[in-house]
Each structure stands twice: as structure tokens, then as C-alpha cells.
JSON list of C-alpha atoms in Angstrom, two decimals:
[
{"chain": "A", "resi": 134, "resn": "MET", "atom": "CA", "xyz": [-51.25, -45.40, -9.85]},
{"chain": "A", "resi": 135, "resn": "ILE", "atom": "CA", "xyz": [-48.76, -45.49, -7.34]},
{"chain": "A", "resi": 136, "resn": "PRO", "atom": "CA", "xyz": [-50.27, -47.47, -4.18]},
{"chain": "A", "resi": 137, "resn": "ARG", "atom": "CA", "xyz": [-50.71, -45.62, -1.06]},
{"chain": "A", "resi": 138, "resn": "GLN", "atom": "CA", "xyz": [-48.48, -47.17, 1.38]},
{"chain": "A", "resi": 139, "resn": "ALA", "atom": "CA", "xyz": [-45.25, -46.04, -1.50]},
{"chain": "A", "resi": 140, "resn": "ALA", "atom": "CA", "xyz": [-46.87, -42.27, -1.46]},
{"chain": "A", "resi": 141, "resn": "LEU", "atom": "CA", "xyz": [-46.68, -42.22, 2.43]},
{"chain": "A", "resi": 142, "resn": "SER", "atom": "CA", "xyz": [-42.78, -43.66, 2.16]},
{"chain": "A", "resi": 143, "resn": "LYS", "atom": "CA", "xyz": [-42.14, -41.04, -0.05]},
{"chain": "A", "resi": 144, "resn": "THR", "atom": "CA", "xyz": [-44.21, -38.43, 2.02]},
{"chain": "A", "resi": 145, "resn": "LEU", "atom": "CA", "xyz": [-41.36, -39.61, 4.69]},
{"chain": "A", "resi": 146, "resn": "ARG", "atom": "CA", "xyz": [-38.95, -38.74, 6.36]},
{"chain": "A", "resi": 147, "resn": "HIS", "atom": "CA", "xyz": [-36.24, -39.93, 7.62]},
{"chain": "A", "resi": 148, "resn": "PHE", "atom": "CA", "xyz": [-34.50, -40.25, 10.49]},
{"chain": "A", "resi": 149, "resn": "SER", "atom": "CA", "xyz": [-30.85, -42.28, 11.81]},
{"chain": "A", "resi": 150, "resn": "SER", "atom": "CA", "xyz": [-30.96, -42.40, 16.12]},
{"chain": "A", "resi": 151, "resn": "SER", "atom": "CA", "xyz": [-27.56, -43.73, 15.39]},
{"chain": "A", "resi": 152, "resn": "ALA", "atom": "CA", "xyz": [-25.25, -40.56, 17.26]},
{"chain": "A", "resi": 153, "resn": "ARG", "atom": "CA", "xyz": [-23.48, -38.63, 13.95]},
{"chain": "A", "resi": 154, "resn": "ALA", "atom": "CA", "xyz": [-19.77, -38.00, 14.61]},
{"chain": "A", "resi": 155, "resn": "CYS", "atom": "CA", "xyz": [-19.41, -33.91, 14.86]},
{"chain": "A", "resi": 156, "resn": "VAL", "atom": "CA", "xyz": [-16.27, -32.29, 15.04]},
{"chain": "A", "resi": 157, "resn": "HIS", "atom": "CA", "xyz": [-15.18, -28.98, 14.20]},
{"chain": "A", "resi": 158, "resn": "ILE", "atom": "CA", "xyz": [-11.50, -28.33, 12.73]},
{"chain": "A", "resi": 159, "resn": "SER", "atom": "CA", "xyz": [-9.86, -25.10, 11.63]},
{"chain": "A", "resi": 160, "resn": "HIS", "atom": "CA", "xyz": [-8.86, -25.33, 7.50]},
{"chain": "A", "resi": 161, "resn": "ILE", "atom": "CA", "xyz": [-6.24, -22.10, 8.17]},
{"chain": "A", "resi": 162, "resn": "GLY", "atom": "CA", "xyz": [-5.05, -23.43, 12.56]},
{"chain": "A", "resi": 163, "resn": "LYS", "atom": "CA", "xyz": [-4.29, -27.05, 10.61]},
{"chain": "A", "resi": 164, "resn": "THR", "atom": "CA", "xyz": [-2.30, -25.77, 8.16]},
{"chain": "A", "resi": 165, "resn": "PRO", "atom": "CA", "xyz": [1.40, -26.34, 9.01]},
{"chain": "A", "resi": 166, "resn": "ILE", "atom": "CA", "xyz": [3.67, -23.19, 8.62]},
{"chain": "A", "resi": 167, "resn": "PRO", "atom": "CA", "xyz": [7.00, -23.61, 6.97]},
{"chain": "A", "resi": 168, "resn": "ILE", "atom": "CA", "xyz": [10.36, -22.84, 9.19]},
{"chain": "A", "resi": 169, "resn": "PRO", "atom": "CA", "xyz": [13.48, -21.31, 7.53]},
{"chain": "A", "resi": 170, "resn": "PRO", "atom": "CA", "xyz": [16.81, -22.92, 8.69]},
{"chain": "A", "resi": 171, "resn": "ASN", "atom": "CA", "xyz": [17.14, -19.07, 9.40]},
{"chain": "A", "resi": 172, "resn": "VAL", "atom": "CA", "xyz": [15.08, -18.89, 11.95]},
{"chain": "A", "resi": 173, "resn": "THR", "atom": "CA", "xyz": [14.91, -19.89, 15.26]},
{"chain": "A", "resi": 174, "resn": "ILE", "atom": "CA", "xyz": [12.26, -20.36, 17.42]},
{"chain": "A", "resi": 175, "resn": "THR", "atom": "CA", "xyz": [12.27, -20.89, 21.13]},
{"chain": "A", "resi": 176, "resn": "GLN", "atom": "CA", "xyz": [8.70, -22.08, 23.28]},
{"chain": "A", "resi": 177, "resn": "SER", "atom": "CA", "xyz": [7.68, -21.24, 26.93]},
{"chain": "A", "resi": 178, "resn": "GLN", "atom": "CA", "xyz": [4.60, -21.08, 28.97]},
{"chain": "A", "resi": 179, "resn": "THR", "atom": "CA", "xyz": [2.89, -18.17, 27.46]},
{"chain": "A", "resi": 180, "resn": "SER", "atom": "CA", "xyz": [4.17, -16.99, 23.78]},
{"chain": "A", "resi": 181, "resn": "LEU", "atom": "CA", "xyz": [6.66, -18.18, 21.79]},
{"chain": "A", "resi": 182, "resn": "GLN", "atom": "CA", "xyz": [10.07, -16.44, 20.50]},
{"chain": "A", "resi": 183, "resn": "VAL", "atom": "CA", "xyz": [10.66, -15.89, 16.77]},
{"chain": "A", "resi": 184, "resn": "LYS", "atom": "CA", "xyz": [14.66, -14.95, 15.85]},
{"chain": "A", "resi": 185, "resn": "GLY", "atom": "CA", "xyz": [15.74, -14.37, 12.69]},
{"chain": "A", "resi": 186, "resn": "PRO", "atom": "CA", "xyz": [17.70, -12.07, 10.46]},
{"chain": "A", "resi": 187, "resn": "LEU", "atom": "CA", "xyz": [15.84, -8.97, 10.94]},
{"chain": "A", "resi": 188, "resn": "GLY", "atom": "CA", "xyz": [14.82, -9.04, 14.63]},
{"chain": "A", "resi": 189, "resn": "SER", "atom": "CA", "xyz": [12.79, -11.55, 16.83]},
{"chain": "A", "resi": 190, "resn": "THR", "atom": "CA", "xyz": [9.46, -10.74, 18.31]},
{"chain": "A", "resi": 191, "resn": "SER", "atom": "CA", "xyz": [7.09, -13.55, 20.72]},
{"chain": "A", "resi": 192, "resn": "VAL", "atom": "CA", "xyz": [3.75, -14.39, 19.53]},
{"chain": "A", "resi": 193, "resn": "PRO", "atom": "CA", "xyz": [1.30, -14.89, 23.00]},
{"chain": "A", "resi": 194, "resn": "LEU", "atom": "CA", "xyz": [0.30, -18.36, 23.74]},
{"chain": "A", "resi": 195, "resn": "GLU", "atom": "CA", "xyz": [-3.20, -19.82, 25.36]},
{"chain": "A", "resi": 196, "resn": "SER", "atom": "CA", "xyz": [-2.33, -23.17, 26.82]},
{"chain": "A", "resi": 197, "resn": "TYR", "atom": "CA", "xyz": [-4.49, -24.79, 25.49]},
{"chain": "A", "resi": 198, "resn": "MET", "atom": "CA", "xyz": [-2.40, -24.20, 22.34]},
{"chain": "A", "resi": 199, "resn": "LYS", "atom": "CA", "xyz": [0.12, -26.95, 21.21]},
{"chain": "A", "resi": 200, "resn": "LEU", "atom": "CA", "xyz": [3.07, -26.68, 19.06]},
{"chain": "A", "resi": 201, "resn": "ALA", "atom": "CA", "xyz": [4.62, -30.21, 17.62]},
{"chain": "A", "resi": 202, "resn": "TYR", "atom": "CA", "xyz": [7.41, -30.78, 14.18]},
{"chain": "A", "resi": 203, "resn": "PRO", "atom": "CA", "xyz": [5.68, -33.63, 12.16]},
{"chain": "A", "resi": 204, "resn": "GLN", "atom": "CA", "xyz": [8.98, -33.04, 10.15]},
{"chain": "A", "resi": 205, "resn": "GLU", "atom": "CA", "xyz": [12.06, -30.50, 10.36]},
{"chain": "A", "resi": 206, "resn": "ASN", "atom": "CA", "xyz": [11.45, -27.18, 9.51]},
{"chain": "A", "resi": 207, "resn": "VAL", "atom": "CA", "xyz": [7.74, -27.64, 9.72]},
{"chain": "A", "resi": 208, "resn": "LEU", "atom": "CA", "xyz": [5.65, -26.55, 12.52]},
{"chain": "A", "resi": 209, "resn": "THR", "atom": "CA", "xyz": [1.96, -27.75, 13.27]},
{"chain": "A", "resi": 210, "resn": "ILE", "atom": "CA", "xyz": [-0.47, -26.17, 15.36]},
{"chain": "A", "resi": 211, "resn": "ALA", "atom": "CA", "xyz": [-3.22, -28.16, 17.96]},
{"chain": "A", "resi": 212, "resn": "VAL", "atom": "CA", "xyz": [-5.31, -27.31, 20.65]},
{"chain": "A", "resi": 213, "resn": "GLU", "atom": "CA", "xyz": [-6.49, -29.42, 23.03]},
{"chain": "A", "resi": 214, "resn": "ASP", "atom": "CA", "xyz": [-10.71, -29.08, 22.41]},
{"chain": "A", "resi": 215, "resn": "ALA", "atom": "CA", "xyz": [-11.32, -27.88, 18.98]},
{"chain": "A", "resi": 216, "resn": "GLU", "atom": "CA", "xyz": [-15.15, -28.31, 20.33]},
{"chain": "A", "resi": 217, "resn": "VAL", "atom": "CA", "xyz": [-14.80, -24.83, 21.91]},
{"chain": "A", "resi": 218, "resn": "LYS", "atom": "CA", "xyz": [-15.68, -22.27, 20.50]},
{"chain": "A", "resi": 219, "resn": "LYS", "atom": "CA", "xyz": [-12.88, -20.29, 21.71]},
{"chain": "A", "resi": 220, "resn": "GLN", "atom": "CA", "xyz": [-10.21, -22.65, 21.10]},
{"chain": "A", "resi": 221, "resn": "ARG", "atom": "CA", "xyz": [-11.42, -23.37, 17.44]},
{"chain": "A", "resi": 222, "resn": "SER", "atom": "CA", "xyz": [-11.36, -19.20, 16.64]},
{"chain": "A", "resi": 223, "resn": "MET", "atom": "CA", "xyz": [-7.45, -18.69, 18.32]},
{"chain": "A", "resi": 224, "resn": "TRP", "atom": "CA", "xyz": [-6.51, -21.64, 16.47]},
{"chain": "A", "resi": 225, "resn": "GLY", "atom": "CA", "xyz": [-6.22, -20.26, 13.22]},
{"chain": "A", "resi": 226, "resn": "LEU", "atom": "CA", "xyz": [-6.10, -17.11, 14.93]},
{"chain": "A", "resi": 227, "resn": "THR", "atom": "CA", "xyz": [-2.10, -18.26, 16.39]},
{"chain": "A", "resi": 228, "resn": "ARG", "atom": "CA", "xyz": [-1.00, -19.73, 13.60]},
{"chain": "A", "resi": 229, "resn": "THR", "atom": "CA", "xyz": [-1.46, -17.03, 11.19]},
{"chain": "A", "resi": 230, "resn": "LEU", "atom": "CA", "xyz": [0.35, -14.68, 14.37]},
{"chain": "A", "resi": 231, "resn": "ILE", "atom": "CA", "xyz": [3.23, -17.09, 14.30]},
{"chain": "A", "resi": 232, "resn": "ASN", "atom": "CA", "xyz": [3.45, -16.80, 10.27]},
{"chain": "A", "resi": 233, "resn": "ASN", "atom": "CA", "xyz": [3.25, -13.53, 9.97]},
{"chain": "A", "resi": 234, "resn": "ALA", "atom": "CA", "xyz": [6.16, -12.92, 12.20]},
{"chain": "A", "resi": 235, "resn": "VAL", "atom": "CA", "xyz": [8.66, -16.53, 11.03]},
{"chain": "A", "resi": 236, "resn": "VAL", "atom": "CA", "xyz": [7.99, -13.93, 7.47]},
{"chain": "A", "resi": 237, "resn": "GLY", "atom": "CA", "xyz": [8.46, -10.49, 8.87]},
{"chain": "A", "resi": 238, "resn": "MET", "atom": "CA", "xyz": [11.46, -11.71, 11.14]},
{"chain": "A", "resi": 239, "resn": "THR", "atom": "CA", "xyz": [13.19, -13.22, 7.19]},
{"chain": "A", "resi": 240, "resn": "GLU", "atom": "CA", "xyz": [11.61, -11.09, 4.61]},
{"chain": "A", "resi": 241, "resn": "GLY", "atom": "CA", "xyz": [10.30, -8.43, 5.75]},
{"chain": "A", "resi": 242, "resn": "PHE", "atom": "CA", "xyz": [6.10, -6.71, 4.79]},
{"chain": "A", "resi": 243, "resn": "SER", "atom": "CA", "xyz": [5.89, -4.38, 2.57]},
{"chain": "A", "resi": 244, "resn": "VAL", "atom": "CA", "xyz": [2.83, -2.21, 0.65]},
{"chain": "A", "resi": 245, "resn": "PRO", "atom": "CA", "xyz": [2.71, 0.40, -1.72]},
{"chain": "A", "resi": 246, "resn": "ILE", "atom": "CA", "xyz": [0.46, 3.60, -1.29]},
{"chain": "A", "resi": 247, "resn": "TYR", "atom": "CA", "xyz": [-0.44, 5.54, -4.45]},
{"chain": "A", "resi": 248, "resn": "LEU", "atom": "CA", "xyz": [-1.31, 9.36, -4.46]},
{"chain": "A", "resi": 249, "resn": "VAL", "atom": "CA", "xyz": [-4.18, 9.90, -7.24]},
{"chain": "A", "resi": 250, "resn": "GLY", "atom": "CA", "xyz": [-5.64, 13.18, -8.26]},
{"chain": "A", "resi": 251, "resn": "VAL", "atom": "CA", "xyz": [-4.81, 16.08, -9.25]},
{"chain": "A", "resi": 252, "resn": "GLY", "atom": "CA", "xyz": [-1.34, 18.13, -7.40]},
{"chain": "A", "resi": 253, "resn": "TYR", "atom": "CA", "xyz": [-1.02, 15.41, -5.33]},
{"chain": "A", "resi": 254, "resn": "ARG", "atom": "CA", "xyz": [2.55, 14.18, -4.47]},
{"chain": "A", "resi": 255, "resn": "ALA", "atom": "CA", "xyz": [4.32, 13.09, -1.59]},
{"chain": "A", "resi": 256, "resn": "ALA", "atom": "CA", "xyz": [8.31, 14.21, -0.59]},
{"chain": "A", "resi": 257, "resn": "LEU", "atom": "CA", "xyz": [10.25, 12.38, 2.34]},
{"chain": "A", "resi": 258, "resn": "GLU", "atom": "CA", "xyz": [12.45, 15.11, 4.15]},
{"chain": "A", "resi": 259, "resn": "ASP", "atom": "CA", "xyz": [14.46, 15.14, 7.94]},
{"chain": "A", "resi": 260, "resn": "ASP", "atom": "CA", "xyz": [12.10, 15.69, 10.89]},
{"chain": "A", "resi": 261, "resn": "PRO", "atom": "CA", "xyz": [13.45, 19.35, 12.35]},
{"chain": "A", "resi": 262, "resn": "ARG", "atom": "CA", "xyz": [11.92, 17.12, 15.68]},
{"chain": "A", "resi": 263, "resn": "GLY", "atom": "CA", "xyz": [13.95, 14.24, 15.24]},
{"chain": "A", "resi": 264, "resn": "THR", "atom": "CA", "xyz": [13.49, 11.16, 17.24]},
{"chain": "A", "resi": 265, "resn": "THR", "atom": "CA", "xyz": [11.93, 12.74, 19.94]},
{"chain": "A", "resi": 266, "resn": "ASN", "atom": "CA", "xyz": [9.14, 11.32, 19.76]},
{"chain": "A", "resi": 267, "resn": "GLY", "atom": "CA", "xyz": [9.75, 7.57, 18.85]},
{"chain": "A", "resi": 268, "resn": "GLY", "atom": "CA", "xyz": [10.60, 8.57, 15.37]},
{"chain": "A", "resi": 269, "resn": "ASN", "atom": "CA", "xyz": [13.32, 8.18, 13.14]},
{"chain": "A", "resi": 270, "resn": "GLY", "atom": "CA", "xyz": [14.32, 11.61, 12.16]},
{"chain": "A", "resi": 271, "resn": "GLN", "atom": "CA", "xyz": [12.28, 11.65, 9.19]},
{"chain": "A", "resi": 272, "resn": "ARG", "atom": "CA", "xyz": [8.25, 12.56, 7.96]},
{"chain": "A", "resi": 273, "resn": "LEU", "atom": "CA", "xyz": [5.94, 12.63, 4.60]},
{"chain": "A", "resi": 274, "resn": "ASN", "atom": "CA", "xyz": [5.55, 16.23, 3.13]},
{"chain": "A", "resi": 275, "resn": "MET", "atom": "CA", "xyz": [2.48, 15.18, 0.93]},
{"chain": "A", "resi": 276, "resn": "LYS", "atom": "CA", "xyz": [-0.19, 17.30, -0.19]},
{"chain": "A", "resi": 277, "resn": "LEU", "atom": "CA", "xyz": [-3.29, 15.85, -0.39]},
{"chain": "A", "resi": 278, "resn": "GLY", "atom": "CA", "xyz": [-6.11, 19.05, -1.73]},
{"chain": "A", "resi": 279, "resn": "HIS", "atom": "CA", "xyz": [-5.85, 20.57, 1.45]},
{"chain": "A", "resi": 280, "resn": "SER", "atom": "CA", "xyz": [-5.31, 24.14, 2.35]},
{"chain": "A", "resi": 281, "resn": "HIS", "atom": "CA", "xyz": [-2.06, 23.46, 4.01]},
{"chain": "A", "resi": 282, "resn": "ASN", "atom": "CA", "xyz": [0.87, 20.41, 3.43]},
{"chain": "A", "resi": 283, "resn": "VAL", "atom": "CA", "xyz": [-0.12, 17.31, 6.01]},
{"chain": "A", "resi": 284, "resn": "TYR", "atom": "CA", "xyz": [3.35, 16.03, 7.82]},
{"chain": "A", "resi": 285, "resn": "VAL", "atom": "CA", "xyz": [3.48, 12.85, 8.68]},
{"chain": "A", "resi": 286, "resn": "PRO", "atom": "CA", "xyz": [6.17, 12.17, 11.45]},
{"chain": "A", "resi": 287, "resn": "ILE", "atom": "CA", "xyz": [8.05, 7.23, 10.31]},
{"chain": "A", "resi": 288, "resn": "PRO", "atom": "CA", "xyz": [7.99, 5.24, 13.73]},
{"chain": "A", "resi": 289, "resn": "ALA", "atom": "CA", "xyz": [11.13, 4.00, 14.24]},
{"chain": "A", "resi": 290, "resn": "HIS", "atom": "CA", "xyz": [9.67, 0.60, 13.27]},
{"chain": "A", "resi": 291, "resn": "ILE", "atom": "CA", "xyz": [8.71, 1.48, 9.31]},
{"chain": "A", "resi": 292, "resn": "LYS", "atom": "CA", "xyz": [10.95, 2.08, 6.75]},
{"chain": "A", "resi": 293, "resn": "ALA", "atom": "CA", "xyz": [9.53, 4.30, 3.71]},
{"chain": "A", "resi": 294, "resn": "ASP", "atom": "CA", "xyz": [10.67, 5.71, 0.63]},
{"chain": "A", "resi": 295, "resn": "VAL", "atom": "CA", "xyz": [9.22, 7.57, -2.38]},
{"chain": "A", "resi": 296, "resn": "PRO", "atom": "CA", "xyz": [10.82, 6.07, -5.42]},
{"chain": "A", "resi": 297, "resn": "SER", "atom": "CA", "xyz": [7.63, 8.82, -7.43]},
{"chain": "A", "resi": 298, "resn": "PRO", "atom": "CA", "xyz": [6.06, 11.78, -6.15]},
{"chain": "A", "resi": 299, "resn": "THR", "atom": "CA", "xyz": [2.80, 10.19, -6.65]},
{"chain": "A", "resi": 300, "resn": "LYS", "atom": "CA", "xyz": [3.59, 6.11, -4.71]},
{"chain": "A", "resi": 301, "resn": "ILE", "atom": "CA", "xyz": [5.20, 5.96, -1.21]},
{"chain": "A", "resi": 302, "resn": "THR", "atom": "CA", "xyz": [7.13, 2.27, -0.26]},
{"chain": "A", "resi": 303, "resn": "LEU", "atom": "CA", "xyz": [6.62, 1.22, 3.11]},
{"chain": "A", "resi": 304, "resn": "PHE", "atom": "CA", "xyz": [8.31, -1.59, 4.50]},
{"chain": "A", "resi": 305, "resn": "CYS", "atom": "CA", "xyz": [8.43, -3.89, 8.28]},
{"chain": "A", "resi": 306, "resn": "THR", "atom": "CA", "xyz": [8.70, -6.43, 9.83]},
{"chain": "A", "resi": 307, "resn": "ASP", "atom": "CA", "xyz": [5.21, -6.73, 11.86]},
{"chain": "A", "resi": 308, "resn": "LYS", "atom": "CA", "xyz": [2.46, -7.01, 9.29]},
{"chain": "A", "resi": 309, "resn": "HIS", "atom": "CA", "xyz": [0.19, -5.29, 11.79]},
{"chain": "A", "resi": 310, "resn": "LEU", "atom": "CA", "xyz": [2.34, -2.19, 13.11]},
{"chain": "A", "resi": 311, "resn": "LEU", "atom": "CA", "xyz": [2.26, -1.82, 8.93]},
{"chain": "A", "resi": 312, "resn": "GLY", "atom": "CA", "xyz": [-1.27, -2.06, 8.34]},
{"chain": "A", "resi": 313, "resn": "LEU", "atom": "CA", "xyz": [-2.30, 0.99, 11.28]},
{"chain": "A", "resi": 314, "resn": "PHE", "atom": "CA", "xyz": [0.02, 3.03, 9.61]},
{"chain": "A", "resi": 315, "resn": "ALA", "atom": "CA", "xyz": [-0.87, 2.38, 5.62]},
{"chain": "A", "resi": 316, "resn": "ALA", "atom": "CA", "xyz": [-4.46, 3.37, 7.42]},
{"chain": "A", "resi": 317, "resn": "ARG", "atom": "CA", "xyz": [-2.79, 6.46, 9.34]},
{"chain": "A", "resi": 318, "resn": "ILE", "atom": "CA", "xyz": [-1.27, 7.59, 6.08]},
{"chain": "A", "resi": 319, "resn": "ARG", "atom": "CA", "xyz": [-4.82, 7.35, 4.30]},
{"chain": "A", "resi": 320, "resn": "LYS", "atom": "CA", "xyz": [-6.93, 8.42, 6.28]},
{"chain": "A", "resi": 321, "resn": "TRP", "atom": "CA", "xyz": [-5.59, 11.85, 5.30]},
{"chain": "A", "resi": 322, "resn": "ARG", "atom": "CA", "xyz": [-7.11, 12.00, 1.69]},
{"chain": "A", "resi": 323, "resn": "PRO", "atom": "CA", "xyz": [-9.82, 8.45, 1.78]},
{"chain": "A", "resi": 324, "resn": "PRO", "atom": "CA", "xyz": [-10.91, 7.78, -1.70]},
{"chain": "A", "resi": 325, "resn": "GLU", "atom": "CA", "xyz": [-13.69, 9.40, -2.78]},
{"chain": "A", "resi": 326, "resn": "PRO", "atom": "CA", "xyz": [-15.81, 7.80, -5.67]},
{"chain": "A", "resi": 327, "resn": "TYR", "atom": "CA", "xyz": [-17.35, 10.10, -7.55]},
{"chain": "A", "resi": 328, "resn": "LYS", "atom": "CA", "xyz": [-13.86, 12.01, -9.17]},
{"chain": "A", "resi": 329, "resn": "GLY", "atom": "CA", "xyz": [-12.08, 8.00, -8.18]},
{"chain": "A", "resi": 330, "resn": "LYS", "atom": "CA", "xyz": [-9.49, 11.04, -6.13]},
{"chain": "A", "resi": 331, "resn": "GLY", "atom": "CA", "xyz": [-7.59, 10.10, -2.95]},
{"chain": "A", "resi": 332, "resn": "VAL", "atom": "CA", "xyz": [-4.83, 7.52, -1.36]},
{"chain": "A", "resi": 333, "resn": "PHE", "atom": "CA", "xyz": [-5.27, 4.07, -2.64]},
{"chain": "A", "resi": 334, "resn": "ILE", "atom": "CA", "xyz": [-3.71, 1.39, -0.32]},
{"chain": "A", "resi": 335, "resn": "GLY", "atom": "CA", "xyz": [-1.70, -1.51, -2.58]},
{"chain": "A", "resi": 336, "resn": "ASN", "atom": "CA", "xyz": [-4.48, -2.55, -4.94]},
{"chain": "A", "resi": 337, "resn": "GLU", "atom": "CA", "xyz": [-7.45, -1.51, -2.97]},
{"chain": "A", "resi": 338, "resn": "GLN", "atom": "CA", "xyz": [-10.35, -0.57, -5.92]},
{"chain": "A", "resi": 339, "resn": "ILE", "atom": "CA", "xyz": [-13.29, 1.81, -5.90]},
{"chain": "A", "resi": 340, "resn": "ARG", "atom": "CA", "xyz": [-16.49, 2.04, -7.36]},
{"chain": "A", "resi": 341, "resn": "ILE", "atom": "CA", "xyz": [-17.18, 5.04, -9.28]},
{"chain": "A", "resi": 342, "resn": "LYS", "atom": "CA", "xyz": [-20.51, 6.74, -8.90]},
{"chain": "A", "resi": 343, "resn": "SER", "atom": "CA", "xyz": [-22.31, 8.97, -11.35]},
{"chain": "A", "resi": 344, "resn": "VAL", "atom": "CA", "xyz": [-23.17, 12.35, -10.41]},
{"chain": "A", "resi": 345, "resn": "LYS", "atom": "CA", "xyz": [-27.36, 12.82, -10.00]},
{"chain": "A", "resi": 346, "resn": "LYS", "atom": "CA", "xyz": [-28.30, 15.84, -12.62]},
{"chain": "A", "resi": 347, "resn": "LYS", "atom": "CA", "xyz": [-31.08, 17.59, -12.25]}
]
């Protein structure tokens, strides 16, 4: 038989009166950013200018952001008070934006788009309107199962290529703008879950549903 005192000690929870050190940290924000030798970074009070072989761009900076160079060609980011929720959330976001700017100005971003469906095809042709509406003078002519062809003008900051009738390759130095234009093309025929037809971006996959038969 277990003594009463030992039984009580097992059922009671023990709490410590000492203060626990609670330190929040951003796992993404604390990761260092490698800076290639052909990239120049200029910091101001409100932004960070990134210049590389493919052009230049700027990333907005909050007043509580702290940038440091612990090593040559290595950039680290920190905040004044990681316990503040807004600073902690902007910590990882700012690090991602700066890293995307560095990669975009050196290598750029590309994404493939696949047209899946019977008769679905795309072609790259000259835009009759030229560059009047901010385009680069070209447009995509796509057949996506509609009663008419779909014409999508290509913006000036996007480079498009059609290596095959069912594949479109997009290139841009800005990852955000690239994703917006790819989503604009996908919107014309989103993938449907019964026959698996539609416009797929990259490695996008959908779960095929079975048709309910009466």
C-alpha cells in the first residue's frame, strides 16, 4: 500500500516561483542572407536598395529593423524588441523580401504553366496594340475550351516563352509580380477536380473526385 503522503505528492502539481525567460525569435528572420559579389546594397532610413546584373529594386524598411554584416557578403537582420508581435512578424517578412530581391536581381525567377485538356494550346504572338497599355508588345493566344480564344497581353516586366503548345514559361525579376501574372492566366481556366483539366502552375496538383452515379 502506498503511504498517504507519497500518494498526495504524486497527485499534486509543483509550480516554480522563479520567472521563466520567454524569448521569441523568428526562425526565418534570423537566417543570414548570402550576398553575391556582383550585388550592391545601399541602406537608407526607410528602404534598402538592391542593385545587381538584372537591374535594381528597393525593399521598404521599418524603423526598428537592424541590419548587420557579421562577415563579408553576409547580411543578418534583427529587430529592437522581438517580444512585440508586429516587429516579430515583420522580421521574417523583411528577411524574405530582401532575399527575394537579391535572387531576383542576380538569377531571376521563372515558373512553368501547363495547359491540360483536349484542344488546350497556347501561342505567343505580337500584340496589335503594341506597348500602349504598358505591355511589352506581345500577347498570349490561348485556346482553353471557350467559344473564343483568350488573349492575355504580357506586361513589360514579364518575359514569356512557349516551348510547346501546352507549356508556357514566364520569367521575371520580381517574384510577387510573377505570381500575380501567373494567377491571372490560371484564372481563365482553373483546374477542375473531376476530369483534371485546366491551367496548372508549376507542380500544382489537385485531388480527383469521383462522379456520383445515380
